[in-house]
Amino acid sequence: MKRAIILLLAVAIVAAVAGVRLRETAETEPVYASRILMGTVIEITAFGPDRRATARAIDAAFAEMARIEALMGPGEQSDAVRISSADGPVEVSPETAKVLALGLEVAERSGGAFDMTLGRLKALWGIETEAPRVPSPEEIAGALEGSGAQALRLEGATAAKRNPRTEVDLGGIAKGYAVDRAAEVLAAAGIASAAVNAGGDMRLVGARPDRLWRIGIQDPRRSGAVLGTVELRDAAVVTSGDYERFFEHDGVRYHHIFDPRTGYPARTAQSVTVTAPSALLADALATALFVLGPEEGLALLEHYPGAEALIVGADAELHLSEGFEANATWR
Ligand code: ADP
Ligand code: MG
């Protein structure tokens, strides 16, 4: 009898310890999943007390990103395509209106460097297609017709283009919003610690359980090498670079971020990393700063107190805002 009780007690103790162990692993080992959406690999890492519930929250976050892609991407039913193919004003979703409003603000403050009306120029170059090519100056001039900071108007949730030829492209900003939404879905599901990475557009929920998130900044000219790291919590960190989507012709690199003034890929930077409270803002700013280059780019940041940046110039020199330096460690 005594023995049986001791045995039972021992079993109970082992079970209790095992229970504690299980819970510990669940919290210290993240759940990781990846999926292809918005033309890139999306990776989500999340820590939660219950692995199955955490995996479900990650699935919901992916579903949310797919919803944003359908709303703002190149698909036929998207708000962007509806604006482009309409003759008159178009009622868009409140979310698209929010993205357009911020995009138009960055467009104005950047003197048109950020431009959501480059749809025809993007199609002309075909940089993200199987058959990219360098167009003629005449073709470029033609594709720029109907683009520019004044080409798109927004009143409330009603968007209208001024020129029948304008084509809206939210490729420089929508991914940021989708990443924000994924992070919000994770947080709403009770996840206190997570990272969403959409090919260099990141949003961090909280910190890791043991330390801050440590984000490596890709060296734009050495694949797989990092320039340094930033340590952050509850923030977005977004990189725009000339090294991810590009082709080479006669020794010249042609990439996917265009200078709206010339219609050619922007030439003053190799990469730009922006940290900000939201990925929506960080995404728009990274593209804008890439076009503006180090000097004008850092000047634009003065309008956005919560945003910081690292600009790798065309000559590979590093240009940093003060607040960026504070969180960074260099190699
Ligand atoms: P990534 O897509 O690599 O994260 P960006 O956020 O810089 O990089 O977005 C680049 C995309 O933005 C291009 O593929 C194109 O759709 C669009 N784009 C290109 N040039 C501009 C520009 N000057 N302003 C706004 N959007 C742009
Ligand atoms: Mg961008």
Coordinates of C-alpha atoms and ligand atoms in Angstrom, one line a residue:
M1 CA 0.0 0.0 0.0
K2 CA 2.7 2.4 1.1
R3 CA 4.7 1.4 -2.0
A4 CA 1.8 2.1 -4.3
I5 CA 1.3 5.6 -2.8
I6 CA 5.0 6.3 -3.2
L7 CA 4.9 5.1 -6.8
L8 CA 1.8 7.2 -7.5
L9 CA 3.5 10.2 -5.9
A10 CA 6.6 9.7 -8.0
V11 CA 4.5 9.4 -11.2
A12 CA 2.6 12.6 -10.2
I13 CA 5.9 14.5 -9.6
V14 CA 7.4 13.3 -12.9
A15 CA 4.2 14.3 -14.7
A16 CA 4.2 17.7 -13.1
V17 CA 7.8 18.3 -14.0
A18 CA 7.1 17.1 -17.6
G19 CA 4.2 19.5 -17.7
V20 CA 6.4 22.4 -16.7
R21 CA 9.0 21.4 -19.3
L22 CA 6.4 21.2 -22.0
R23 CA 5.2 24.6 -21.2
E24 CA 8.7 26.0 -21.1
T25 CA 9.6 24.6 -24.5
A26 CA 6.4 26.0 -26.0
E27 CA 7.3 29.4 -24.8
T28 CA 11.0 29.5 -25.6
E29 CA 10.8 27.7 -28.9
P30 CA 8.9 29.7 -31.5
V31 CA 6.5 28.4 -34.0
Y32 CA 7.7 29.1 -37.6
A33 CA 5.8 29.0 -40.9
S34 CA 6.4 30.4 -44.3
R35 CA 4.2 31.0 -47.4
I36 CA 4.5 32.6 -50.8
L37 CA 2.3 35.7 -51.0
M38 CA 2.6 39.1 -52.7
G39 CA 5.4 37.8 -54.9
T40 CA 7.7 37.0 -52.0
V41 CA 8.3 34.5 -49.2
I42 CA 6.5 35.5 -46.1
E43 CA 8.0 34.2 -42.8
I44 CA 6.2 34.3 -39.5
T45 CA 7.9 33.4 -36.2
A46 CA 5.7 33.5 -33.1
F47 CA 6.1 32.6 -29.4
G48 CA 3.0 31.5 -27.5
P49 CA 2.1 29.3 -24.6
D50 CA 0.2 26.9 -26.7
R51 CA 1.8 25.7 -30.0
R52 CA -1.4 24.7 -31.7
A53 CA -3.1 28.0 -30.9
T54 CA 0.0 29.9 -32.1
A55 CA 0.0 27.9 -35.4
R56 CA -3.7 28.8 -35.8
A57 CA -2.9 32.5 -35.2
I58 CA -0.1 32.3 -37.8
D59 CA -2.6 30.8 -40.3
A60 CA -5.0 33.7 -39.7
A61 CA -2.2 36.2 -40.2
F62 CA -1.4 34.6 -43.6
A63 CA -5.0 34.7 -44.6
E64 CA -5.2 38.4 -43.6
M65 CA -2.2 39.1 -45.9
A66 CA -3.9 37.2 -48.8
R67 CA -6.9 39.4 -48.2
I68 CA -4.8 42.6 -48.5
E69 CA -3.1 41.2 -51.6
A70 CA -6.5 40.7 -53.3
L71 CA -7.6 44.2 -52.2
M72 CA -4.4 46.2 -53.3
G73 CA -2.4 43.9 -55.6
P74 CA -2.5 43.4 -59.4
G75 CA -5.5 41.1 -59.4
E76 CA -8.5 42.1 -61.4
Q77 CA -10.9 42.8 -58.5
S78 CA -8.4 44.9 -56.5
D79 CA -9.1 48.5 -55.6
A80 CA -5.9 49.5 -57.5
V81 CA -7.0 47.9 -60.7
R82 CA -10.5 49.2 -60.3
I83 CA -9.2 52.8 -60.1
S84 CA -7.0 52.2 -63.1
S85 CA -9.7 50.8 -65.3
A86 CA -12.5 53.2 -64.4
D87 CA -13.3 56.4 -66.3
G88 CA -14.5 58.2 -63.2
P89 CA -14.3 58.2 -59.4
V90 CA -14.2 54.9 -57.6
E91 CA -15.3 54.0 -54.1
V92 CA -12.5 52.0 -52.5
S93 CA -12.4 50.2 -49.2
P94 CA -11.5 52.2 -46.1
E95 CA -8.2 50.3 -45.9
T96 CA -7.2 51.2 -49.4
A97 CA -8.1 54.8 -48.7
K98 CA -5.8 54.8 -45.7
V99 CA -2.9 53.4 -47.7
L100 CA -3.6 55.8 -50.6
A101 CA -3.8 58.7 -48.2
L102 CA -0.4 58.0 -46.6
G103 CA 1.1 57.3 -50.0
L104 CA -0.1 60.6 -51.4
E105 CA 1.3 62.4 -48.4
V106 CA 4.7 60.8 -48.9
A107 CA 4.4 61.6 -52.6
E108 CA 3.8 65.2 -51.9
R109 CA 6.5 65.6 -49.2
S110 CA 9.1 63.7 -51.3
G111 CA 8.5 66.1 -54.2
G112 CA 7.0 63.2 -56.3
A113 CA 9.9 60.7 -55.6
F114 CA 7.3 58.3 -54.2
D115 CA 4.7 57.8 -56.9
M116 CA 1.8 55.3 -56.9
T117 CA 1.0 56.0 -60.6
L118 CA 3.9 54.3 -62.3
G119 CA 1.9 51.2 -63.3
R120 CA 2.5 51.6 -67.1
L121 CA 6.2 52.3 -66.5
K122 CA 6.6 49.2 -64.4
A123 CA 4.9 47.1 -67.1
L124 CA 7.1 48.6 -69.8
W125 CA 10.3 47.6 -68.1
G126 CA 9.0 44.2 -67.1
I127 CA 11.7 43.9 -64.4
E128 CA 9.7 41.4 -62.3
T129 CA 8.8 39.4 -65.4
E130 CA 10.6 36.7 -67.4
A131 CA 11.5 39.1 -70.2
P132 CA 12.8 42.4 -68.8
R133 CA 14.3 44.9 -71.3
V134 CA 15.7 48.4 -71.5
P135 CA 13.0 50.5 -73.3
S136 CA 13.7 53.4 -75.7
P137 CA 13.5 57.0 -74.4
E138 CA 10.3 57.5 -76.4
E139 CA 8.7 54.5 -74.8
I140 CA 9.7 55.7 -71.4
A141 CA 8.3 59.2 -72.0
G142 CA 5.1 57.6 -73.2
A143 CA 4.8 55.4 -70.1
L144 CA 5.3 58.4 -67.9
E145 CA 2.3 60.3 -69.4
G146 CA -0.5 60.4 -66.8
S147 CA 1.8 59.7 -63.9
G148 CA 2.9 62.1 -61.1
A149 CA 1.9 63.4 -57.7
Q150 CA -1.1 65.2 -59.2
A151 CA -2.3 62.2 -61.2
L152 CA -4.4 60.6 -58.4
R153 CA -6.9 62.3 -56.1
L154 CA -8.5 61.0 -53.0
E155 CA -11.5 62.4 -51.2
G156 CA -12.6 60.3 -48.2
A157 CA -12.8 56.8 -49.7
T158 CA -13.3 58.0 -53.2
A159 CA -10.3 57.8 -55.6
A160 CA -10.1 59.3 -59.0
K161 CA -7.4 59.6 -61.6
R162 CA -6.9 62.8 -63.6
N163 CA -5.7 61.2 -66.8
P164 CA -7.3 58.3 -68.5
R165 CA -3.9 56.7 -69.0
T166 CA -2.9 56.6 -65.3
E167 CA -2.3 53.2 -63.9
V168 CA -2.1 52.8 -60.1
D169 CA 0.6 50.5 -58.7
L170 CA 0.7 50.0 -54.9
G171 CA 3.8 47.8 -55.1
G172 CA 5.9 50.3 -53.1
I173 CA 3.5 50.4 -50.1
A174 CA 0.9 47.7 -49.9
K175 CA 3.2 45.0 -48.6
G176 CA 4.0 47.2 -45.6
Y177 CA 0.3 47.5 -44.8
A178 CA -0.2 43.7 -45.2
V179 CA 2.7 43.1 -42.7
D180 CA 1.1 45.5 -40.2
R181 CA -2.2 43.7 -40.5
A182 CA -0.5 40.3 -40.0
A183 CA 1.1 41.6 -36.8
E184 CA -2.2 43.0 -35.6
V185 CA -3.9 39.7 -36.2
L186 CA -1.2 37.9 -34.2
A187 CA -1.5 40.4 -31.3
A188 CA -5.3 40.1 -31.3
A189 CA -4.9 36.4 -30.9
G190 CA -3.0 36.9 -27.7
I191 CA 0.6 36.5 -29.2
A192 CA 2.9 38.8 -27.3
S193 CA 6.0 38.0 -29.3
A194 CA 6.3 37.6 -33.0
A195 CA 8.1 38.7 -36.2
V196 CA 6.5 38.9 -39.6
N197 CA 9.0 39.2 -42.5
A198 CA 7.8 39.7 -46.1
G199 CA 11.1 39.7 -48.0
G200 CA 12.6 42.5 -46.1
D201 CA 9.4 44.2 -44.9
M202 CA 9.3 43.4 -41.2
R203 CA 7.0 44.1 -38.3
L204 CA 7.9 43.0 -34.8
V205 CA 5.3 42.3 -32.1
G206 CA 6.8 42.8 -28.6
A207 CA 10.3 41.4 -28.1
R208 CA 11.6 37.9 -28.0
P209 CA 10.9 36.2 -24.6
D210 CA 14.6 36.4 -23.7
R211 CA 15.8 39.6 -25.5
L212 CA 15.0 42.2 -28.1
W213 CA 14.6 41.2 -31.8
R214 CA 17.9 41.4 -33.6
I215 CA 17.5 42.2 -37.3
G216 CA 20.4 41.8 -39.7
I217 CA 20.8 44.5 -42.4
Q218 CA 21.7 42.8 -45.7
D219 CA 24.9 44.0 -47.3
P220 CA 23.6 45.1 -50.8
R221 CA 26.7 43.8 -52.6
R222 CA 27.5 40.6 -50.7
S223 CA 24.8 38.1 -50.7
G224 CA 24.2 36.5 -47.3
A225 CA 26.5 39.0 -45.5
V226 CA 25.1 41.7 -43.2
L227 CA 26.3 45.2 -42.6
G228 CA 25.2 45.2 -39.0
T229 CA 22.2 44.6 -36.8
V230 CA 19.5 46.6 -35.2
E231 CA 17.8 45.6 -31.9
L232 CA 14.1 46.5 -31.7
R233 CA 10.8 45.8 -30.1
D234 CA 7.3 46.7 -31.3
A235 CA 8.5 48.3 -34.5
A236 CA 8.7 47.9 -38.2
V237 CA 11.9 47.6 -40.2
V238 CA 11.8 47.7 -44.0
T239 CA 14.5 47.5 -46.5
S240 CA 14.3 48.6 -50.2
G241 CA 17.3 47.5 -52.3
D242 CA 18.5 47.3 -55.8
Y243 CA 19.8 43.8 -55.3
E244 CA 16.6 41.7 -55.1
R245 CA 14.7 42.3 -58.4
F246 CA 17.0 43.4 -61.2
F247 CA 18.5 42.4 -64.5
E248 CA 21.8 43.4 -66.1
H249 CA 22.3 44.7 -69.6
D250 CA 25.7 45.8 -71.0
G251 CA 27.1 45.8 -67.5
V252 CA 24.4 48.1 -66.1
R253 CA 22.1 47.0 -63.3
Y254 CA 18.4 47.8 -63.9
H255 CA 16.2 47.3 -60.8
H256 CA 12.6 47.8 -59.8
I257 CA 12.6 51.2 -58.0
F258 CA 12.1 54.0 -60.5
D259 CA 12.9 57.7 -60.4
P260 CA 9.7 59.2 -61.6
R261 CA 11.5 62.2 -62.9
T262 CA 13.5 60.1 -65.4
G263 CA 11.6 56.9 -65.8
Y264 CA 14.8 54.9 -65.2
P265 CA 15.8 53.0 -62.1
A266 CA 16.9 55.4 -59.3
R267 CA 20.7 55.7 -59.1
T268 CA 21.6 57.4 -55.8
A269 CA 21.4 54.4 -53.4
Q270 CA 22.1 50.7 -53.2
S271 CA 19.7 50.1 -50.3
V272 CA 17.6 51.9 -47.7
T273 CA 16.5 50.5 -44.3
V274 CA 13.8 52.4 -42.4
T275 CA 12.5 51.8 -38.9
A276 CA 9.2 53.2 -37.9
P277 CA 6.1 52.5 -35.8
S278 CA 4.3 51.0 -38.8
A279 CA 5.4 48.9 -41.8
L280 CA 3.0 51.0 -43.9
L281 CA 5.0 54.2 -43.2
A282 CA 8.4 52.4 -43.3
D283 CA 7.6 50.8 -46.7
A284 CA 6.6 54.1 -48.3
L285 CA 9.5 55.9 -46.8
A286 CA 12.1 53.2 -47.8
T287 CA 11.0 53.6 -51.5
A288 CA 10.9 57.4 -51.3
L289 CA 14.3 57.6 -49.6
F290 CA 15.8 55.2 -52.2
V291 CA 14.8 57.6 -55.0
L292 CA 15.8 60.7 -53.1
G293 CA 19.2 59.4 -52.1
P294 CA 21.2 60.1 -48.9
E295 CA 20.9 63.9 -48.6
E296 CA 17.4 64.7 -49.6
G297 CA 16.3 61.3 -48.1
L298 CA 17.5 62.1 -44.6
A299 CA 15.9 65.6 -44.9
L300 CA 12.5 64.0 -45.7
L301 CA 12.7 62.1 -42.4
E302 CA 12.5 65.3 -40.5
H303 CA 8.8 65.2 -41.2
Y304 CA 8.5 61.8 -39.6
P305 CA 9.7 62.0 -36.0
G306 CA 9.2 58.2 -35.3
A307 CA 11.1 57.1 -38.4
E308 CA 14.8 56.5 -38.7
A309 CA 16.9 55.3 -41.6
L310 CA 20.1 53.9 -42.9
I311 CA 20.9 54.7 -46.6
V312 CA 23.6 52.9 -48.4
G313 CA 24.6 55.3 -51.1
A314 CA 25.5 54.4 -54.7
D315 CA 29.2 54.6 -53.6
A316 CA 28.5 52.1 -50.7
E317 CA 28.9 54.8 -48.1
L318 CA 26.6 54.6 -45.1
H319 CA 24.3 57.5 -44.2
L320 CA 22.4 57.3 -40.9
S321 CA 19.8 59.3 -39.0
E322 CA 20.7 59.8 -35.4
G323 CA 18.1 57.5 -33.9
F324 CA 19.0 54.7 -36.3
E325 CA 22.6 54.7 -35.0
A326 CA 21.3 54.4 -31.4
N327 CA 19.8 50.9 -32.0
A328 CA 22.5 49.6 -34.4
T329 CA 25.6 47.5 -34.0
W330 CA 28.1 47.4 -36.9
R331 CA 30.3 44.7 -38.3
Ligands
ADP1 P1 10.2 45.7 -52.4 O1 9.0 45.4 -53.3 O2 11.4 45.1 -52.9 O3 9.9 45.6 -51.0 P2 9.7 48.6 -52.6 O4 8.9 48.7 -51.4 O5 10.8 49.7 -52.8 O6 10.5 47.3 -52.7 O7 8.8 48.6 -53.8 C1 9.2 48.5 -55.1 C2 7.9 48.5 -56.0 O8 7.3 49.8 -55.8 C3 8.2 48.3 -57.4 O9 8.1 47.0 -57.8 C4 7.0 49.1 -58.0 O10 5.8 48.3 -58.0 C5 6.8 50.2 -57.1 N1 7.6 51.4 -57.4 C6 8.7 51.6 -58.2 N2 9.2 52.8 -58.2 C7 8.4 53.5 -57.3 C8 8.3 54.9 -56.9 N3 9.2 55.8 -57.3 N4 7.4 55.2 -56.0 C9 6.4 54.3 -55.6 N5 6.4 53.0 -55.9 C10 7.4 52.6 -56.8
MG2 MG 8.4 50.4 -50.3

